[in-house]
Every structure is written in C-alpha cells, then in structure tokens.
C-alpha cells in the first residue's frame, strides 16, 4: 500500500510538473518580454505578471489594458491554456481568461467582434466576476458573466444572468451590439400594477443608449408589447411606450388599490418617462400616462342610475354599474396623486363621463356626468360629485 501511495504521489507531482512546464512554455515569451503581447489581434499591456494556481497553473496579470480606441481595463486576470484545444489540436496559443472586473465601453466590445489578424494569444472564452459598462459619463454595473469567441478570435456572445433571473445576451454585428433580454417573470416596484411572464426584448446598445425596440410577453390573461430606451449622458433617462392587451383588470388594479370595485378586460397604451443622476434613482422620478379601455365590465358601489333617480341632494346610494366599454386616460407619478378621465362609459341606454383624482391614501375627488335614454325617446342627465375611496366610492347629488 505504501508503494502504491508513493507511486500515486509521484504521478501527481509529475502531472503538476508537466502542467507547470507547459504553462511556462506557453507564456514564457511574454514573461521575458521577447515579443509584444496581443490578444484578438489587439495590443495588450499589463503592470505585473507572475505564475500561480487558479486552480490550475495560470499566468496572473494585474492592471491589464486591451488597447481599443477606449481601452478595455481588467484589474486582475488569470490566463490558462485552453486545455481542450491543446489536447485535440495542439493549438497552444489558444487560451481562456478569468477576470475579476472588466471595465469597457460598448464601442470597445464592438471592436472585439472584428477580426484583427494574428495574435500571440487567441482567446476562446473570458469569464468575469463583474462588468462595468461605461455609458456617457456614468457606468452600469452588471454581474458575473462570460464572453465567447469564434474560431477566428472574434467576440460572438457576451452573456450575463442577474440574481433575479434576467438573462442578457450581447452580440456584435455590423458595427453594433445587438441585445437580447429574456425573463421568465417580471415585476418592478415602480410599476407595481404590472406583472408579466416570458418576457423577450430585442434591441441594440451603444456608448450612450440602450434601446429595446421589440418587447413582448404575457401576463394577467393578456399580453404586452412595446419599446423602452435608456439614455446615459451626464444623467440617466428612460422613456418607453407599452401596449397592454386584454389583461384581467381586477388582477392589475388589486396591486394598486386593494379592495377596488372595478371588473373587466383591460387594454391600455402607456408612456413612461424618468430622469435621475443615478440608475437606482430613476424609479423615484417615474411618471406614466396614457389611455385605457375596459370592456364587458362593471363598477360596484358606483350607482349612476341611482344618481339619476334621486330628486334631492345628498348621497346617491350604491348599486352596480355595468358597461359594454369604458374609455379614458390617466397620468401619475411615484409619490403623486393619479389623474383619471372617463371619456365615455357605454352601458347601452346609460352613458357616462367624468374626471377625478386618486390621492396617495386612495381618496377620490372629482365629478361624473350620467345620462340615460328613456323608452319614450326622452333622455335624462345629471352631474354628480365623486368622493370616498377606491374601495368605497360615493356619488353625491349636489
């Protein structure tokens, strides 16, 4: 047993020695400074170089610069042979890189997607712990991910997955960075009413803008499509247009106003706008506006007919108002009251319109007009005051 143990120990030591010698043979030229270093056909410089295990033998580099027009910076990098390529084809100049943080502009990543000729090291993959994407005068920080490269050494994909399950796939193509974003589910506290599944978004990225111009997904019994643009100069700004189609209104509104009294199928066109000094603060300044349509629905405790019947001033009483369709507009912002308009409530013989505000404590304040066509051909109309709260609206005859 002792002989077997010694034999295994010697085998392990010999294997480790072979790996060290192999690593030395690959990297010794650059370590001695015998020739300029180049990755992907681009000049590369670094402040310090040494050897270590990571966990295999690796060349450890500090303060690396890949010299594109705006250099790509890597604080620490560990370069190892691509063992699979070496074993199958003996391509000892093919390497893999582990990096702690990469700092780059989108235009520099585009440059990696261009063939630049021969390299002392041909990279097959780069894994990084963090990517700081420089845009405008600011930075967007992405978590750990990986870059993949083609046989000719050009960047084909940059992939990142966030803790929330959002997957980014960035691809250089014709001088641009194409972006594909996928989410199994999506929710954002800023737009707390909206929840969606299976979101897919496509667009492009440059040094000052991320544009997702094709967005699609499902949720709450309906679908969503639209576009969102994030612009980064000295500030962060976001604007977008989203189309909601045939969502279950009760599901959406319950997240905003628990105990609300509205039912129906909701469609809407929503515009969002915000600007802030930091990406994290964008949500605090978000405003939204747009138009909506409710179909085949009702509003409980919203007695338009009772208001028309009442002869004296005072509360009109409850009741259920049904409608074929209800059209209107809305606007609001984070920490601000919402403004709602009813352009037309179509309940057959019963018609309505109005405008009101919803306060921060769900208080209602506004006016509603109602009219009804009587069987004899006459019509009756009245203006009513809307008060109360979202979960208990009250119509008053003035």
mmCIF file of C-alpha atoms in Angstrom:
data_model
loop_
_atom_site.group_PDB
_atom_site.id
_atom_site.type_symbol
_atom_site.label_atom_id
_atom_site.label_comp_id
_atom_site.label_asym_id
_atom_site.label_seq_id
_atom_site.Cartn_x
_atom_site.Cartn_y
_atom_site.Cartn_z
ATOM 1 C CA UNK A 1 0.000 0.000 0.000
ATOM 2 C CA UNK A 2 2.849 2.388 0.820
ATOM 3 C CA UNK A 3 4.388 1.708 -2.609
ATOM 4 C CA UNK A 4 1.050 2.409 -4.288
ATOM 5 C CA UNK A 5 0.648 5.613 -2.270
ATOM 6 C CA UNK A 6 4.172 6.753 -3.181
ATOM 7 C CA UNK A 7 3.552 5.891 -6.809
ATOM 8 C CA UNK A 8 0.348 7.942 -6.868
ATOM 9 C CA UNK A 9 2.098 10.849 -5.158
ATOM 10 C CA UNK A 10 4.900 10.749 -7.707
ATOM 11 C CA UNK A 11 2.347 10.589 -10.547
ATOM 12 C CA UNK A 12 0.506 13.599 -9.141
ATOM 13 C CA UNK A 13 3.728 15.537 -8.700
ATOM 14 C CA UNK A 14 4.860 14.619 -12.210
ATOM 15 C CA UNK A 15 1.488 15.707 -13.665
ATOM 16 C CA UNK A 16 1.666 19.004 -11.807
ATOM 17 C CA UNK A 17 5.217 19.470 -13.032
ATOM 18 C CA UNK A 18 4.155 18.819 -16.625
ATOM 19 C CA UNK A 19 1.370 21.390 -16.304
ATOM 20 C CA UNK A 20 3.793 23.960 -14.902
ATOM 21 C CA UNK A 21 6.296 23.327 -17.689
ATOM 22 C CA UNK A 22 3.509 23.523 -20.250
ATOM 23 C CA UNK A 23 2.248 26.800 -18.827
ATOM 24 C CA UNK A 24 5.793 28.138 -18.854
ATOM 25 C CA UNK A 25 6.314 27.168 -22.473
ATOM 26 C CA UNK A 26 3.110 28.960 -23.454
ATOM 27 C CA UNK A 27 3.682 32.158 -21.540
ATOM 28 C CA UNK A 28 7.457 32.408 -21.262
ATOM 29 C CA UNK A 29 7.766 34.557 -24.373
ATOM 30 C CA UNK A 30 5.565 37.306 -22.960
ATOM 31 C CA UNK A 31 7.012 36.858 -19.468
ATOM 32 C CA UNK A 32 10.503 37.599 -20.776
ATOM 33 C CA UNK A 33 9.190 40.453 -22.868
ATOM 34 C CA UNK A 34 10.669 38.842 -26.013
ATOM 35 C CA UNK A 35 7.726 39.921 -28.172
ATOM 36 C CA UNK A 36 4.749 42.279 -27.921
ATOM 37 C CA UNK A 37 1.664 40.762 -26.317
ATOM 38 C CA UNK A 38 -1.545 40.692 -28.377
ATOM 39 C CA UNK A 39 -4.975 39.203 -27.770
ATOM 40 C CA UNK A 40 -7.500 39.027 -30.591
ATOM 41 C CA UNK A 41 -5.001 40.915 -32.718
ATOM 42 C CA UNK A 42 -5.094 43.884 -30.346
ATOM 43 C CA UNK A 43 -2.103 45.173 -28.324
ATOM 44 C CA UNK A 44 -2.181 44.252 -24.645
ATOM 45 C CA UNK A 45 -0.185 45.716 -21.758
ATOM 46 C CA UNK A 46 -0.130 44.987 -18.048
ATOM 47 C CA UNK A 47 1.695 46.274 -14.984
ATOM 48 C CA UNK A 48 2.657 42.965 -13.405
ATOM 49 C CA UNK A 49 2.883 39.294 -14.413
ATOM 50 C CA UNK A 50 3.509 36.118 -12.416
ATOM 51 C CA UNK A 51 2.513 32.482 -12.105
ATOM 52 C CA UNK A 52 0.048 30.861 -9.767
ATOM 53 C CA UNK A 53 -2.596 28.142 -9.498
ATOM 54 C CA UNK A 54 -6.168 29.202 -10.376
ATOM 55 C CA UNK A 55 -6.817 26.301 -9.691
ATOM 56 C CA UNK A 56 -4.528 25.040 -12.482
ATOM 57 C CA UNK A 57 -1.255 26.690 -13.467
ATOM 58 C CA UNK A 58 -2.034 30.186 -14.725
ATOM 59 C CA UNK A 59 -0.328 33.391 -15.676
ATOM 60 C CA UNK A 60 -1.577 36.049 -13.234
ATOM 61 C CA UNK A 61 -1.767 39.580 -14.659
ATOM 62 C CA UNK A 62 -2.535 42.870 -12.916
ATOM 63 C CA UNK A 63 -3.869 46.136 -14.419
ATOM 64 C CA UNK A 64 -4.406 44.788 -17.925
ATOM 65 C CA UNK A 65 -5.236 47.056 -20.867
ATOM 66 C CA UNK A 66 -6.580 45.808 -24.185
ATOM 67 C CA UNK A 67 -5.841 48.721 -26.497
ATOM 68 C CA UNK A 68 -9.003 49.520 -28.387
ATOM 69 C CA UNK A 69 -9.707 53.268 -29.053
ATOM 70 C CA UNK A 70 -11.136 53.347 -25.497
ATOM 71 C CA UNK A 71 -9.046 50.710 -23.698
ATOM 72 C CA UNK A 72 -10.718 47.745 -22.040
ATOM 73 C CA UNK A 73 -9.453 47.548 -18.465
ATOM 74 C CA UNK A 74 -9.092 44.389 -16.377
ATOM 75 C CA UNK A 75 -7.919 44.790 -12.779
ATOM 76 C CA UNK A 76 -6.801 41.156 -12.385
ATOM 77 C CA UNK A 77 -6.716 38.355 -14.931
ATOM 78 C CA UNK A 78 -5.677 34.705 -14.859
ATOM 79 C CA UNK A 79 -4.669 33.271 -18.244
ATOM 80 C CA UNK A 80 -4.657 29.494 -18.781
ATOM 81 C CA UNK A 81 -4.293 27.332 -21.867
ATOM 82 C CA UNK A 82 -7.498 26.101 -23.434
ATOM 83 C CA UNK A 83 -6.736 22.532 -22.445
ATOM 84 C CA UNK A 84 -9.400 21.025 -24.704
ATOM 85 C CA UNK A 85 -7.979 22.826 -27.756
ATOM 86 C CA UNK A 86 -4.449 21.779 -26.814
ATOM 87 C CA UNK A 87 -5.345 18.116 -26.375
ATOM 88 C CA UNK A 88 -7.361 17.884 -29.611
ATOM 89 C CA UNK A 89 -5.320 20.093 -31.881
ATOM 90 C CA UNK A 90 -2.146 21.216 -30.175
ATOM 91 C CA UNK A 91 -3.129 24.878 -30.506
ATOM 92 C CA UNK A 92 -1.046 26.102 -27.628
ATOM 93 C CA UNK A 93 -1.766 29.776 -28.325
ATOM 94 C CA UNK A 94 -5.474 29.290 -27.520
ATOM 95 C CA UNK A 95 -6.225 30.490 -24.005
ATOM 96 C CA UNK A 96 -9.064 31.071 -21.546
ATOM 97 C CA UNK A 97 -9.167 34.071 -19.231
ATOM 98 C CA UNK A 98 -10.671 34.538 -15.775
ATOM 99 C CA UNK A 99 -11.127 38.202 -14.763
ATOM 100 C CA UNK A 100 -12.344 39.848 -11.582
ATOM 101 C CA UNK A 101 -13.721 43.083 -13.086
ATOM 102 C CA UNK A 102 -13.828 44.286 -16.668
ATOM 103 C CA UNK A 103 -14.357 47.972 -17.466
ATOM 104 C CA UNK A 104 -15.348 48.701 -21.072
ATOM 105 C CA UNK A 105 -17.427 50.876 -23.335
ATOM 106 C CA UNK A 106 -19.911 49.240 -25.707
ATOM 107 C CA UNK A 107 -17.896 50.549 -28.671
ATOM 108 C CA UNK A 108 -14.836 48.705 -27.315
ATOM 109 C CA UNK A 109 -16.815 45.465 -27.095
ATOM 110 C CA UNK A 110 -17.931 46.024 -30.704
ATOM 111 C CA UNK A 111 -14.225 46.188 -31.614
ATOM 112 C CA UNK A 112 -13.741 42.689 -30.200
ATOM 113 C CA UNK A 113 -16.222 41.469 -32.798
ATOM 114 C CA UNK A 114 -13.864 42.479 -35.642
ATOM 115 C CA UNK A 115 -11.106 40.197 -36.970
ATOM 116 C CA UNK A 116 -7.722 41.810 -36.338
ATOM 117 C CA UNK A 117 -5.295 39.203 -37.596
ATOM 118 C CA UNK A 118 -2.651 37.137 -35.835
ATOM 119 C CA UNK A 119 -2.326 37.089 -32.053
ATOM 120 C CA UNK A 120 0.213 35.761 -29.594
ATOM 121 C CA UNK A 121 -2.831 34.529 -27.650
ATOM 122 C CA UNK A 122 -6.098 33.542 -29.302
ATOM 123 C CA UNK A 123 -8.858 33.742 -26.701
ATOM 124 C CA UNK A 124 -11.650 31.166 -26.675
ATOM 125 C CA UNK A 125 -13.555 32.413 -23.596
ATOM 126 C CA UNK A 126 -13.461 35.070 -20.879
ATOM 127 C CA UNK A 127 -15.239 34.663 -17.562
ATOM 128 C CA UNK A 128 -15.635 37.736 -15.406
ATOM 129 C CA UNK A 129 -16.917 38.422 -11.885
ATOM 130 C CA UNK A 130 -18.284 41.875 -12.809
ATOM 131 C CA UNK A 131 -18.689 44.041 -15.900
ATOM 132 C CA UNK A 132 -18.676 47.807 -15.535
ATOM 133 C CA UNK A 133 -20.207 49.122 -18.739
ATOM 134 C CA UNK A 134 -19.224 52.753 -19.327
ATOM 135 C CA UNK A 135 -22.018 54.830 -20.874
ATOM 136 C CA UNK A 136 -21.851 58.595 -21.191
ATOM 137 C CA UNK A 137 -20.078 59.858 -18.070
ATOM 138 C CA UNK A 138 -21.574 57.083 -15.919
ATOM 139 C CA UNK A 139 -21.370 53.320 -15.546
ATOM 140 C CA UNK A 140 -23.878 50.467 -15.493
ATOM 141 C CA UNK A 141 -22.603 47.536 -13.429
ATOM 142 C CA UNK A 142 -23.555 44.010 -14.498
ATOM 143 C CA UNK A 143 -22.864 40.820 -12.507
ATOM 144 C CA UNK A 144 -20.744 37.798 -13.413
ATOM 145 C CA UNK A 145 -20.852 36.503 -16.947
ATOM 146 C CA UNK A 146 -18.905 35.063 -19.854
ATOM 147 C CA UNK A 147 -17.665 36.044 -23.298
ATOM 148 C CA UNK A 148 -17.421 33.520 -26.127
ATOM 149 C CA UNK A 149 -15.202 33.825 -29.203
ATOM 150 C CA UNK A 150 -15.285 32.310 -32.680
ATOM 151 C CA UNK A 151 -12.509 30.303 -34.359
ATOM 152 C CA UNK A 152 -11.082 33.487 -35.887
ATOM 153 C CA UNK A 153 -10.879 35.092 -32.443
ATOM 154 C CA UNK A 154 -13.829 37.479 -32.751
ATOM 155 C CA UNK A 155 -16.336 38.002 -29.948
ATOM 156 C CA UNK A 156 -19.610 36.186 -30.664
ATOM 157 C CA UNK A 157 -21.562 36.448 -27.387
ATOM 158 C CA UNK A 158 -21.420 38.190 -24.041
ATOM 159 C CA UNK A 159 -23.831 36.574 -21.572
ATOM 160 C CA UNK A 160 -24.913 37.748 -18.126
ATOM 161 C CA UNK A 161 -27.608 36.406 -15.788
ATOM 162 C CA UNK A 162 -28.757 38.500 -12.822
ATOM 163 C CA UNK A 163 -29.871 37.199 -9.426
ATOM 164 C CA UNK A 164 -33.474 37.943 -10.482
ATOM 165 C CA UNK A 165 -33.123 35.571 -13.440
ATOM 166 C CA UNK A 166 -32.799 38.245 -16.139
ATOM 167 C CA UNK A 167 -30.618 36.959 -18.975
ATOM 168 C CA UNK A 168 -28.626 39.337 -21.227
ATOM 169 C CA UNK A 169 -27.079 38.128 -24.481
ATOM 170 C CA UNK A 170 -24.985 40.761 -26.272
ATOM 171 C CA UNK A 171 -23.765 40.074 -29.830
ATOM 172 C CA UNK A 172 -21.526 42.266 -32.036
ATOM 173 C CA UNK A 173 -22.957 42.563 -35.537
ATOM 174 C CA UNK A 174 -22.144 45.003 -38.351
ATOM 175 C CA UNK A 175 -20.512 47.543 -36.066
ATOM 176 C CA UNK A 176 -23.273 47.383 -33.439
ATOM 177 C CA UNK A 177 -24.037 45.487 -30.266
ATOM 178 C CA UNK A 178 -27.261 43.573 -30.561
ATOM 179 C CA UNK A 179 -29.015 42.855 -27.255
ATOM 180 C CA UNK A 180 -31.415 40.047 -26.337
ATOM 181 C CA UNK A 181 -33.054 40.132 -22.883
ATOM 182 C CA UNK A 182 -35.129 37.236 -21.528
ATOM 183 C CA UNK A 183 -37.064 36.914 -18.275
ATOM 184 C CA UNK A 184 -39.275 34.094 -17.032
ATOM 185 C CA UNK A 185 -41.180 36.621 -14.928
ATOM 186 C CA UNK A 186 -41.009 40.378 -14.419
ATOM 187 C CA UNK A 187 -42.133 42.784 -11.742
ATOM 188 C CA UNK A 188 -40.903 46.240 -10.795
ATOM 189 C CA UNK A 189 -41.940 48.105 -7.660
ATOM 190 C CA UNK A 190 -42.090 51.355 -9.614
ATOM 191 C CA UNK A 191 -44.819 49.959 -11.913
ATOM 192 C CA UNK A 192 -46.255 47.727 -9.226
ATOM 193 C CA UNK A 193 -49.534 47.105 -11.080
ATOM 194 C CA UNK A 194 -47.803 45.144 -13.843
ATOM 195 C CA UNK A 195 -46.631 41.519 -13.664
ATOM 196 C CA UNK A 196 -45.585 39.589 -16.738
ATOM 197 C CA UNK A 197 -44.259 36.161 -17.702
ATOM 198 C CA UNK A 198 -41.975 35.041 -20.516
ATOM 199 C CA UNK A 199 -40.687 38.487 -21.461
ATOM 200 C CA UNK A 200 -38.403 38.710 -24.507
ATOM 201 C CA UNK A 201 -36.838 42.009 -25.617
ATOM 202 C CA UNK A 202 -34.508 42.798 -28.515
ATOM 203 C CA UNK A 203 -32.577 45.931 -29.391
ATOM 204 C CA UNK A 204 -29.116 47.441 -29.546
ATOM 205 C CA UNK A 205 -26.569 49.117 -27.298
ATOM 206 C CA UNK A 206 -24.075 51.933 -27.855
ATOM 207 C CA UNK A 207 -21.982 54.263 -25.694
ATOM 208 C CA UNK A 208 -24.933 56.463 -24.722
ATOM 209 C CA UNK A 209 -28.091 54.378 -25.187
ATOM 210 C CA UNK A 210 -29.753 51.028 -24.674
ATOM 211 C CA UNK A 211 -32.749 50.658 -26.977
ATOM 212 C CA UNK A 212 -35.097 47.701 -26.604
ATOM 213 C CA UNK A 213 -37.458 48.306 -29.501
ATOM 214 C CA UNK A 214 -39.111 44.878 -29.633
ATOM 215 C CA UNK A 215 -40.617 43.772 -26.335
ATOM 216 C CA UNK A 216 -43.181 41.002 -25.952
ATOM 217 C CA UNK A 217 -44.612 38.965 -23.118
ATOM 218 C CA UNK A 218 -47.694 37.543 -21.421
ATOM 219 C CA UNK A 219 -49.389 38.039 -18.078
ATOM 220 C CA UNK A 220 -52.696 38.517 -16.245
ATOM 221 C CA UNK A 221 -54.544 36.716 -19.024
ATOM 222 C CA UNK A 222 -53.276 39.049 -21.749
ATOM 223 C CA UNK A 223 -50.134 40.268 -23.469
ATOM 224 C CA UNK A 224 -47.679 43.174 -23.548
ATOM 225 C CA UNK A 225 -45.551 44.679 -26.313
ATOM 226 C CA UNK A 226 -43.608 47.892 -26.707
ATOM 227 C CA UNK A 227 -40.246 49.636 -26.500
ATOM 228 C CA UNK A 228 -38.000 51.115 -23.808
ATOM 229 C CA UNK A 229 -34.981 53.399 -24.244
ATOM 230 C CA UNK A 230 -32.345 54.091 -21.579
ATOM 231 C CA UNK A 231 -30.128 57.086 -22.395
ATOM 232 C CA UNK A 232 -26.978 57.838 -20.403
ATOM 233 C CA UNK A 233 -25.110 61.136 -20.774
ATOM 234 C CA UNK A 234 -24.383 63.154 -17.623
ATOM 235 C CA UNK A 235 -27.693 61.767 -16.293
ATOM 236 C CA UNK A 236 -29.789 58.645 -16.685
ATOM 237 C CA UNK A 237 -33.047 58.982 -18.608
ATOM 238 C CA UNK A 238 -35.638 56.393 -19.550
ATOM 239 C CA UNK A 239 -38.649 56.605 -21.818
ATOM 240 C CA UNK A 240 -40.879 53.960 -23.255
ATOM 241 C CA UNK A 241 -44.192 53.001 -24.763
ATOM 242 C CA UNK A 242 -46.009 49.847 -23.691
ATOM 243 C CA UNK A 243 -49.187 48.359 -25.119
ATOM 244 C CA UNK A 244 -51.269 46.148 -22.813
ATOM 245 C CA UNK A 245 -53.842 43.918 -24.475
ATOM 246 C CA UNK A 246 -56.776 42.108 -22.831
ATOM 247 C CA UNK A 247 -55.463 41.892 -19.271
ATOM 248 C CA UNK A 248 -57.736 40.964 -16.380
ATOM 249 C CA UNK A 249 -58.422 44.385 -14.856
ATOM 250 C CA UNK A 250 -59.061 43.032 -11.350
ATOM 251 C CA UNK A 251 -55.570 41.452 -11.190
ATOM 252 C CA UNK A 252 -53.848 44.660 -12.288
ATOM 253 C CA UNK A 253 -55.832 47.087 -10.135
ATOM 254 C CA UNK A 254 -55.689 44.948 -6.986
ATOM 255 C CA UNK A 255 -51.931 45.515 -6.832
ATOM 256 C CA UNK A 256 -52.500 49.265 -6.887
ATOM 257 C CA UNK A 257 -55.716 49.559 -4.894
ATOM 258 C CA UNK A 258 -56.714 46.548 -2.762
ATOM 259 C CA UNK A 259 -60.482 46.287 -2.470
ATOM 260 C CA UNK A 260 -61.192 48.252 -5.673
ATOM 261 C CA UNK A 261 -64.618 47.786 -7.271
ATOM 262 C CA UNK A 262 -63.745 47.551 -10.992
ATOM 263 C CA UNK A 263 -64.102 44.438 -13.179
ATOM 264 C CA UNK A 264 -63.494 43.919 -16.890
ATOM 265 C CA UNK A 265 -60.905 43.243 -19.571
ATOM 266 C CA UNK A 266 -58.230 45.928 -19.700
ATOM 267 C CA UNK A 267 -56.239 47.227 -22.666
ATOM 268 C CA UNK A 268 -54.019 50.309 -22.465
ATOM 269 C CA UNK A 269 -51.300 52.350 -24.129
ATOM 270 C CA UNK A 270 -48.797 53.503 -21.505
ATOM 271 C CA UNK A 271 -45.962 56.019 -21.781
ATOM 272 C CA UNK A 272 -43.244 56.124 -19.109
ATOM 273 C CA UNK A 273 -40.634 58.847 -18.552
ATOM 274 C CA UNK A 274 -37.974 59.413 -15.888
ATOM 275 C CA UNK A 275 -34.569 61.027 -15.375
ATOM 276 C CA UNK A 276 -32.136 60.970 -12.466
ATOM 277 C CA UNK A 277 -28.487 61.331 -11.513
ATOM 278 C CA UNK A 278 -28.144 57.576 -10.887
ATOM 279 C CA UNK A 279 -29.712 54.443 -12.315
ATOM 280 C CA UNK A 280 -31.075 53.464 -8.894
ATOM 281 C CA UNK A 281 -32.927 56.785 -8.548
ATOM 282 C CA UNK A 282 -34.784 56.504 -11.858
ATOM 283 C CA UNK A 283 -37.712 54.753 -10.243
ATOM 284 C CA UNK A 284 -38.267 57.586 -7.774
ATOM 285 C CA UNK A 285 -38.894 60.033 -10.628
ATOM 286 C CA UNK A 286 -41.001 57.819 -12.871
ATOM 287 C CA UNK A 287 -44.163 59.243 -14.391
ATOM 288 C CA UNK A 288 -46.662 57.413 -16.566
ATOM 289 C CA UNK A 289 -49.562 58.478 -18.751
ATOM 290 C CA UNK A 290 -51.743 57.056 -21.453
ATOM 291 C CA UNK A 291 -55.134 55.805 -22.494
ATOM 292 C CA UNK A 292 -57.128 52.782 -21.426
ATOM 293 C CA UNK A 293 -60.136 50.729 -22.481
ATOM 294 C CA UNK A 294 -62.231 48.440 -20.289
ATOM 295 C CA UNK A 295 -64.658 46.029 -21.917
ATOM 296 C CA UNK A 296 -67.527 43.885 -20.615
ATOM 297 C CA UNK A 297 -67.096 45.126 -17.074
ATOM 298 C CA UNK A 298 -68.694 46.788 -14.107
ATOM 299 C CA UNK A 299 -68.061 49.217 -11.229
ATOM 300 C CA UNK A 300 -69.619 48.288 -7.905
ATOM 301 C CA UNK A 301 -70.888 50.957 -5.476
ATOM 302 C CA UNK A 302 -70.955 53.394 -8.396
ATOM 303 C CA UNK A 303 -74.684 53.976 -8.787
ATOM 304 C CA UNK A 304 -75.136 56.159 -11.833
ATOM 305 C CA UNK A 305 -78.762 55.044 -12.193
ATOM 306 C CA UNK A 306 -79.417 55.836 -8.519
ATOM 307 C CA UNK A 307 -77.900 59.267 -9.042
ATOM 308 C CA UNK A 308 -80.234 59.905 -11.963
ATOM 309 C CA UNK A 309 -83.278 58.764 -9.989
ATOM 310 C CA UNK A 310 -82.591 60.787 -6.857
ATOM 311 C CA UNK A 311 -84.611 64.009 -6.640
ATOM 312 C CA UNK A 312 -82.826 65.662 -3.693
ATOM 313 C CA UNK A 313 -79.203 66.477 -2.997
ATOM 314 C CA UNK A 314 -77.168 64.007 -0.988
ATOM 315 C CA UNK A 315 -75.595 60.537 -1.422
ATOM 316 C CA UNK A 316 -76.873 58.728 -4.484
ATOM 317 C CA UNK A 317 -76.584 55.321 -2.845
ATOM 318 C CA UNK A 318 -74.766 52.245 -4.065
ATOM 319 C CA UNK A 319 -75.525 49.997 -6.976
ATOM 320 C CA UNK A 320 -73.664 48.186 -9.704
ATOM 321 C CA UNK A 321 -72.978 49.998 -12.970
ATOM 322 C CA UNK A 322 -72.363 47.637 -15.869
ATOM 323 C CA UNK A 323 -70.862 48.729 -19.165
ATOM 324 C CA UNK A 324 -70.038 47.395 -22.599
ATOM 325 C CA UNK A 325 -66.936 49.580 -22.786
ATOM 326 C CA UNK A 326 -65.270 52.348 -20.818
ATOM 327 C CA UNK A 327 -62.613 54.559 -22.401
ATOM 328 C CA UNK A 328 -60.406 57.173 -20.802
ATOM 329 C CA UNK A 329 -56.982 58.489 -19.938
ATOM 330 C CA UNK A 330 -54.671 58.538 -16.937
ATOM 331 C CA UNK A 331 -51.487 60.129 -15.623
ATOM 332 C CA UNK A 332 -49.499 59.871 -12.438
ATOM 333 C CA UNK A 333 -46.103 59.547 -10.846
ATOM 334 C CA UNK A 334 -44.342 57.877 -7.952
ATOM 335 C CA UNK A 335 -45.488 59.516 -4.716
ATOM 336 C CA UNK A 336 -48.024 61.705 -6.534
ATOM 337 C CA UNK A 337 -51.822 61.596 -6.997
ATOM 338 C CA UNK A 338 -53.160 59.938 -10.136
ATOM 339 C CA UNK A 339 -55.491 61.729 -12.557
ATOM 340 C CA UNK A 340 -58.153 59.619 -14.300
ATOM 341 C CA UNK A 341 -60.581 60.635 -17.016
ATOM 342 C CA UNK A 342 -63.675 58.780 -18.213
ATOM 343 C CA UNK A 343 -64.197 59.923 -21.779
ATOM 344 C CA UNK A 344 -67.086 57.583 -22.368
ATOM 345 C CA UNK A 345 -68.848 54.935 -20.347
ATOM 346 C CA UNK A 346 -71.109 52.981 -22.683
ATOM 347 C CA UNK A 347 -73.769 50.976 -20.898
ATOM 348 C CA UNK A 348 -76.292 50.891 -23.713
ATOM 349 C CA UNK A 349 -79.056 53.323 -22.702
ATOM 350 C CA UNK A 350 -76.813 54.513 -19.832
ATOM 351 C CA UNK A 351 -73.913 56.769 -20.738
ATOM 352 C CA UNK A 352 -71.308 58.459 -18.549
ATOM 353 C CA UNK A 353 -68.166 60.612 -18.474
ATOM 354 C CA UNK A 354 -66.064 62.453 -15.939
ATOM 355 C CA UNK A 355 -62.683 63.105 -14.375
ATOM 356 C CA UNK A 356 -61.247 62.591 -10.910
ATOM 357 C CA UNK A 357 -58.075 62.220 -8.864
ATOM 358 C CA UNK A 358 -56.923 59.317 -6.709
ATOM 359 C CA UNK A 359 -54.910 60.619 -3.753
ATOM 360 C CA UNK A 360 -51.998 58.943 -2.014
ATOM 361 C CA UNK A 361 -54.388 57.401 0.525
ATOM 362 C CA UNK A 362 -56.754 56.201 -2.252
ATOM 363 C CA UNK A 363 -59.155 59.142 -1.734
ATOM 364 C CA UNK A 364 -61.415 60.012 -4.658
ATOM 365 C CA UNK A 365 -62.195 63.573 -5.686
ATOM 366 C CA UNK A 366 -63.895 64.611 -8.924
ATOM 367 C CA UNK A 367 -67.055 64.831 -10.989
ATOM 368 C CA UNK A 368 -69.076 62.416 -13.098
ATOM 369 C CA UNK A 369 -71.840 63.105 -15.598
ATOM 370 C CA UNK A 370 -74.511 60.489 -16.353
ATOM 371 C CA UNK A 371 -77.317 60.331 -18.893
ATOM 372 C CA UNK A 372 -79.945 57.775 -19.824
ATOM 373 C CA UNK A 373 -82.232 57.419 -22.806
ATOM 374 C CA UNK A 374 -85.770 56.610 -21.711
ATOM 375 C CA UNK A 375 -88.097 54.197 -23.560
ATOM 376 C CA UNK A 376 -90.298 57.071 -24.776
ATOM 377 C CA UNK A 377 -87.326 58.672 -26.515
ATOM 378 C CA UNK A 378 -86.641 61.319 -23.876
ATOM 379 C CA UNK A 379 -83.335 61.488 -22.045
ATOM 380 C CA UNK A 380 -82.291 62.485 -18.580
ATOM 381 C CA UNK A 381 -78.847 63.686 -17.458
ATOM 382 C CA UNK A 382 -77.180 64.853 -14.255
ATOM 383 C CA UNK A 383 -73.780 65.881 -12.893
ATOM 384 C CA UNK A 384 -72.592 64.050 -9.780
ATOM 385 C CA UNK A 385 -69.736 64.564 -7.325
ATOM 386 C CA UNK A 386 -67.407 61.617 -6.739
ATOM 387 C CA UNK A 387 -65.904 61.219 -3.251
ATOM 388 C CA UNK A 388 -64.972 58.397 -0.884
ATOM 389 C CA UNK A 389 -62.164 55.927 -1.518
ATOM 390 C CA UNK A 390 -61.294 53.480 -4.255
ATOM 391 C CA UNK A 391 -62.717 50.573 -2.237
ATOM 392 C CA UNK A 392 -65.873 52.512 -1.309
ATOM 393 C CA UNK A 393 -66.715 55.199 -3.902
ATOM 394 C CA UNK A 394 -69.572 57.577 -3.141
ATOM 395 C CA UNK A 395 -71.608 59.518 -5.699
ATOM 396 C CA UNK A 396 -73.258 62.699 -4.412
ATOM 397 C CA UNK A 397 -76.112 64.667 -5.974
ATOM 398 C CA UNK A 398 -75.094 68.349 -5.493
#
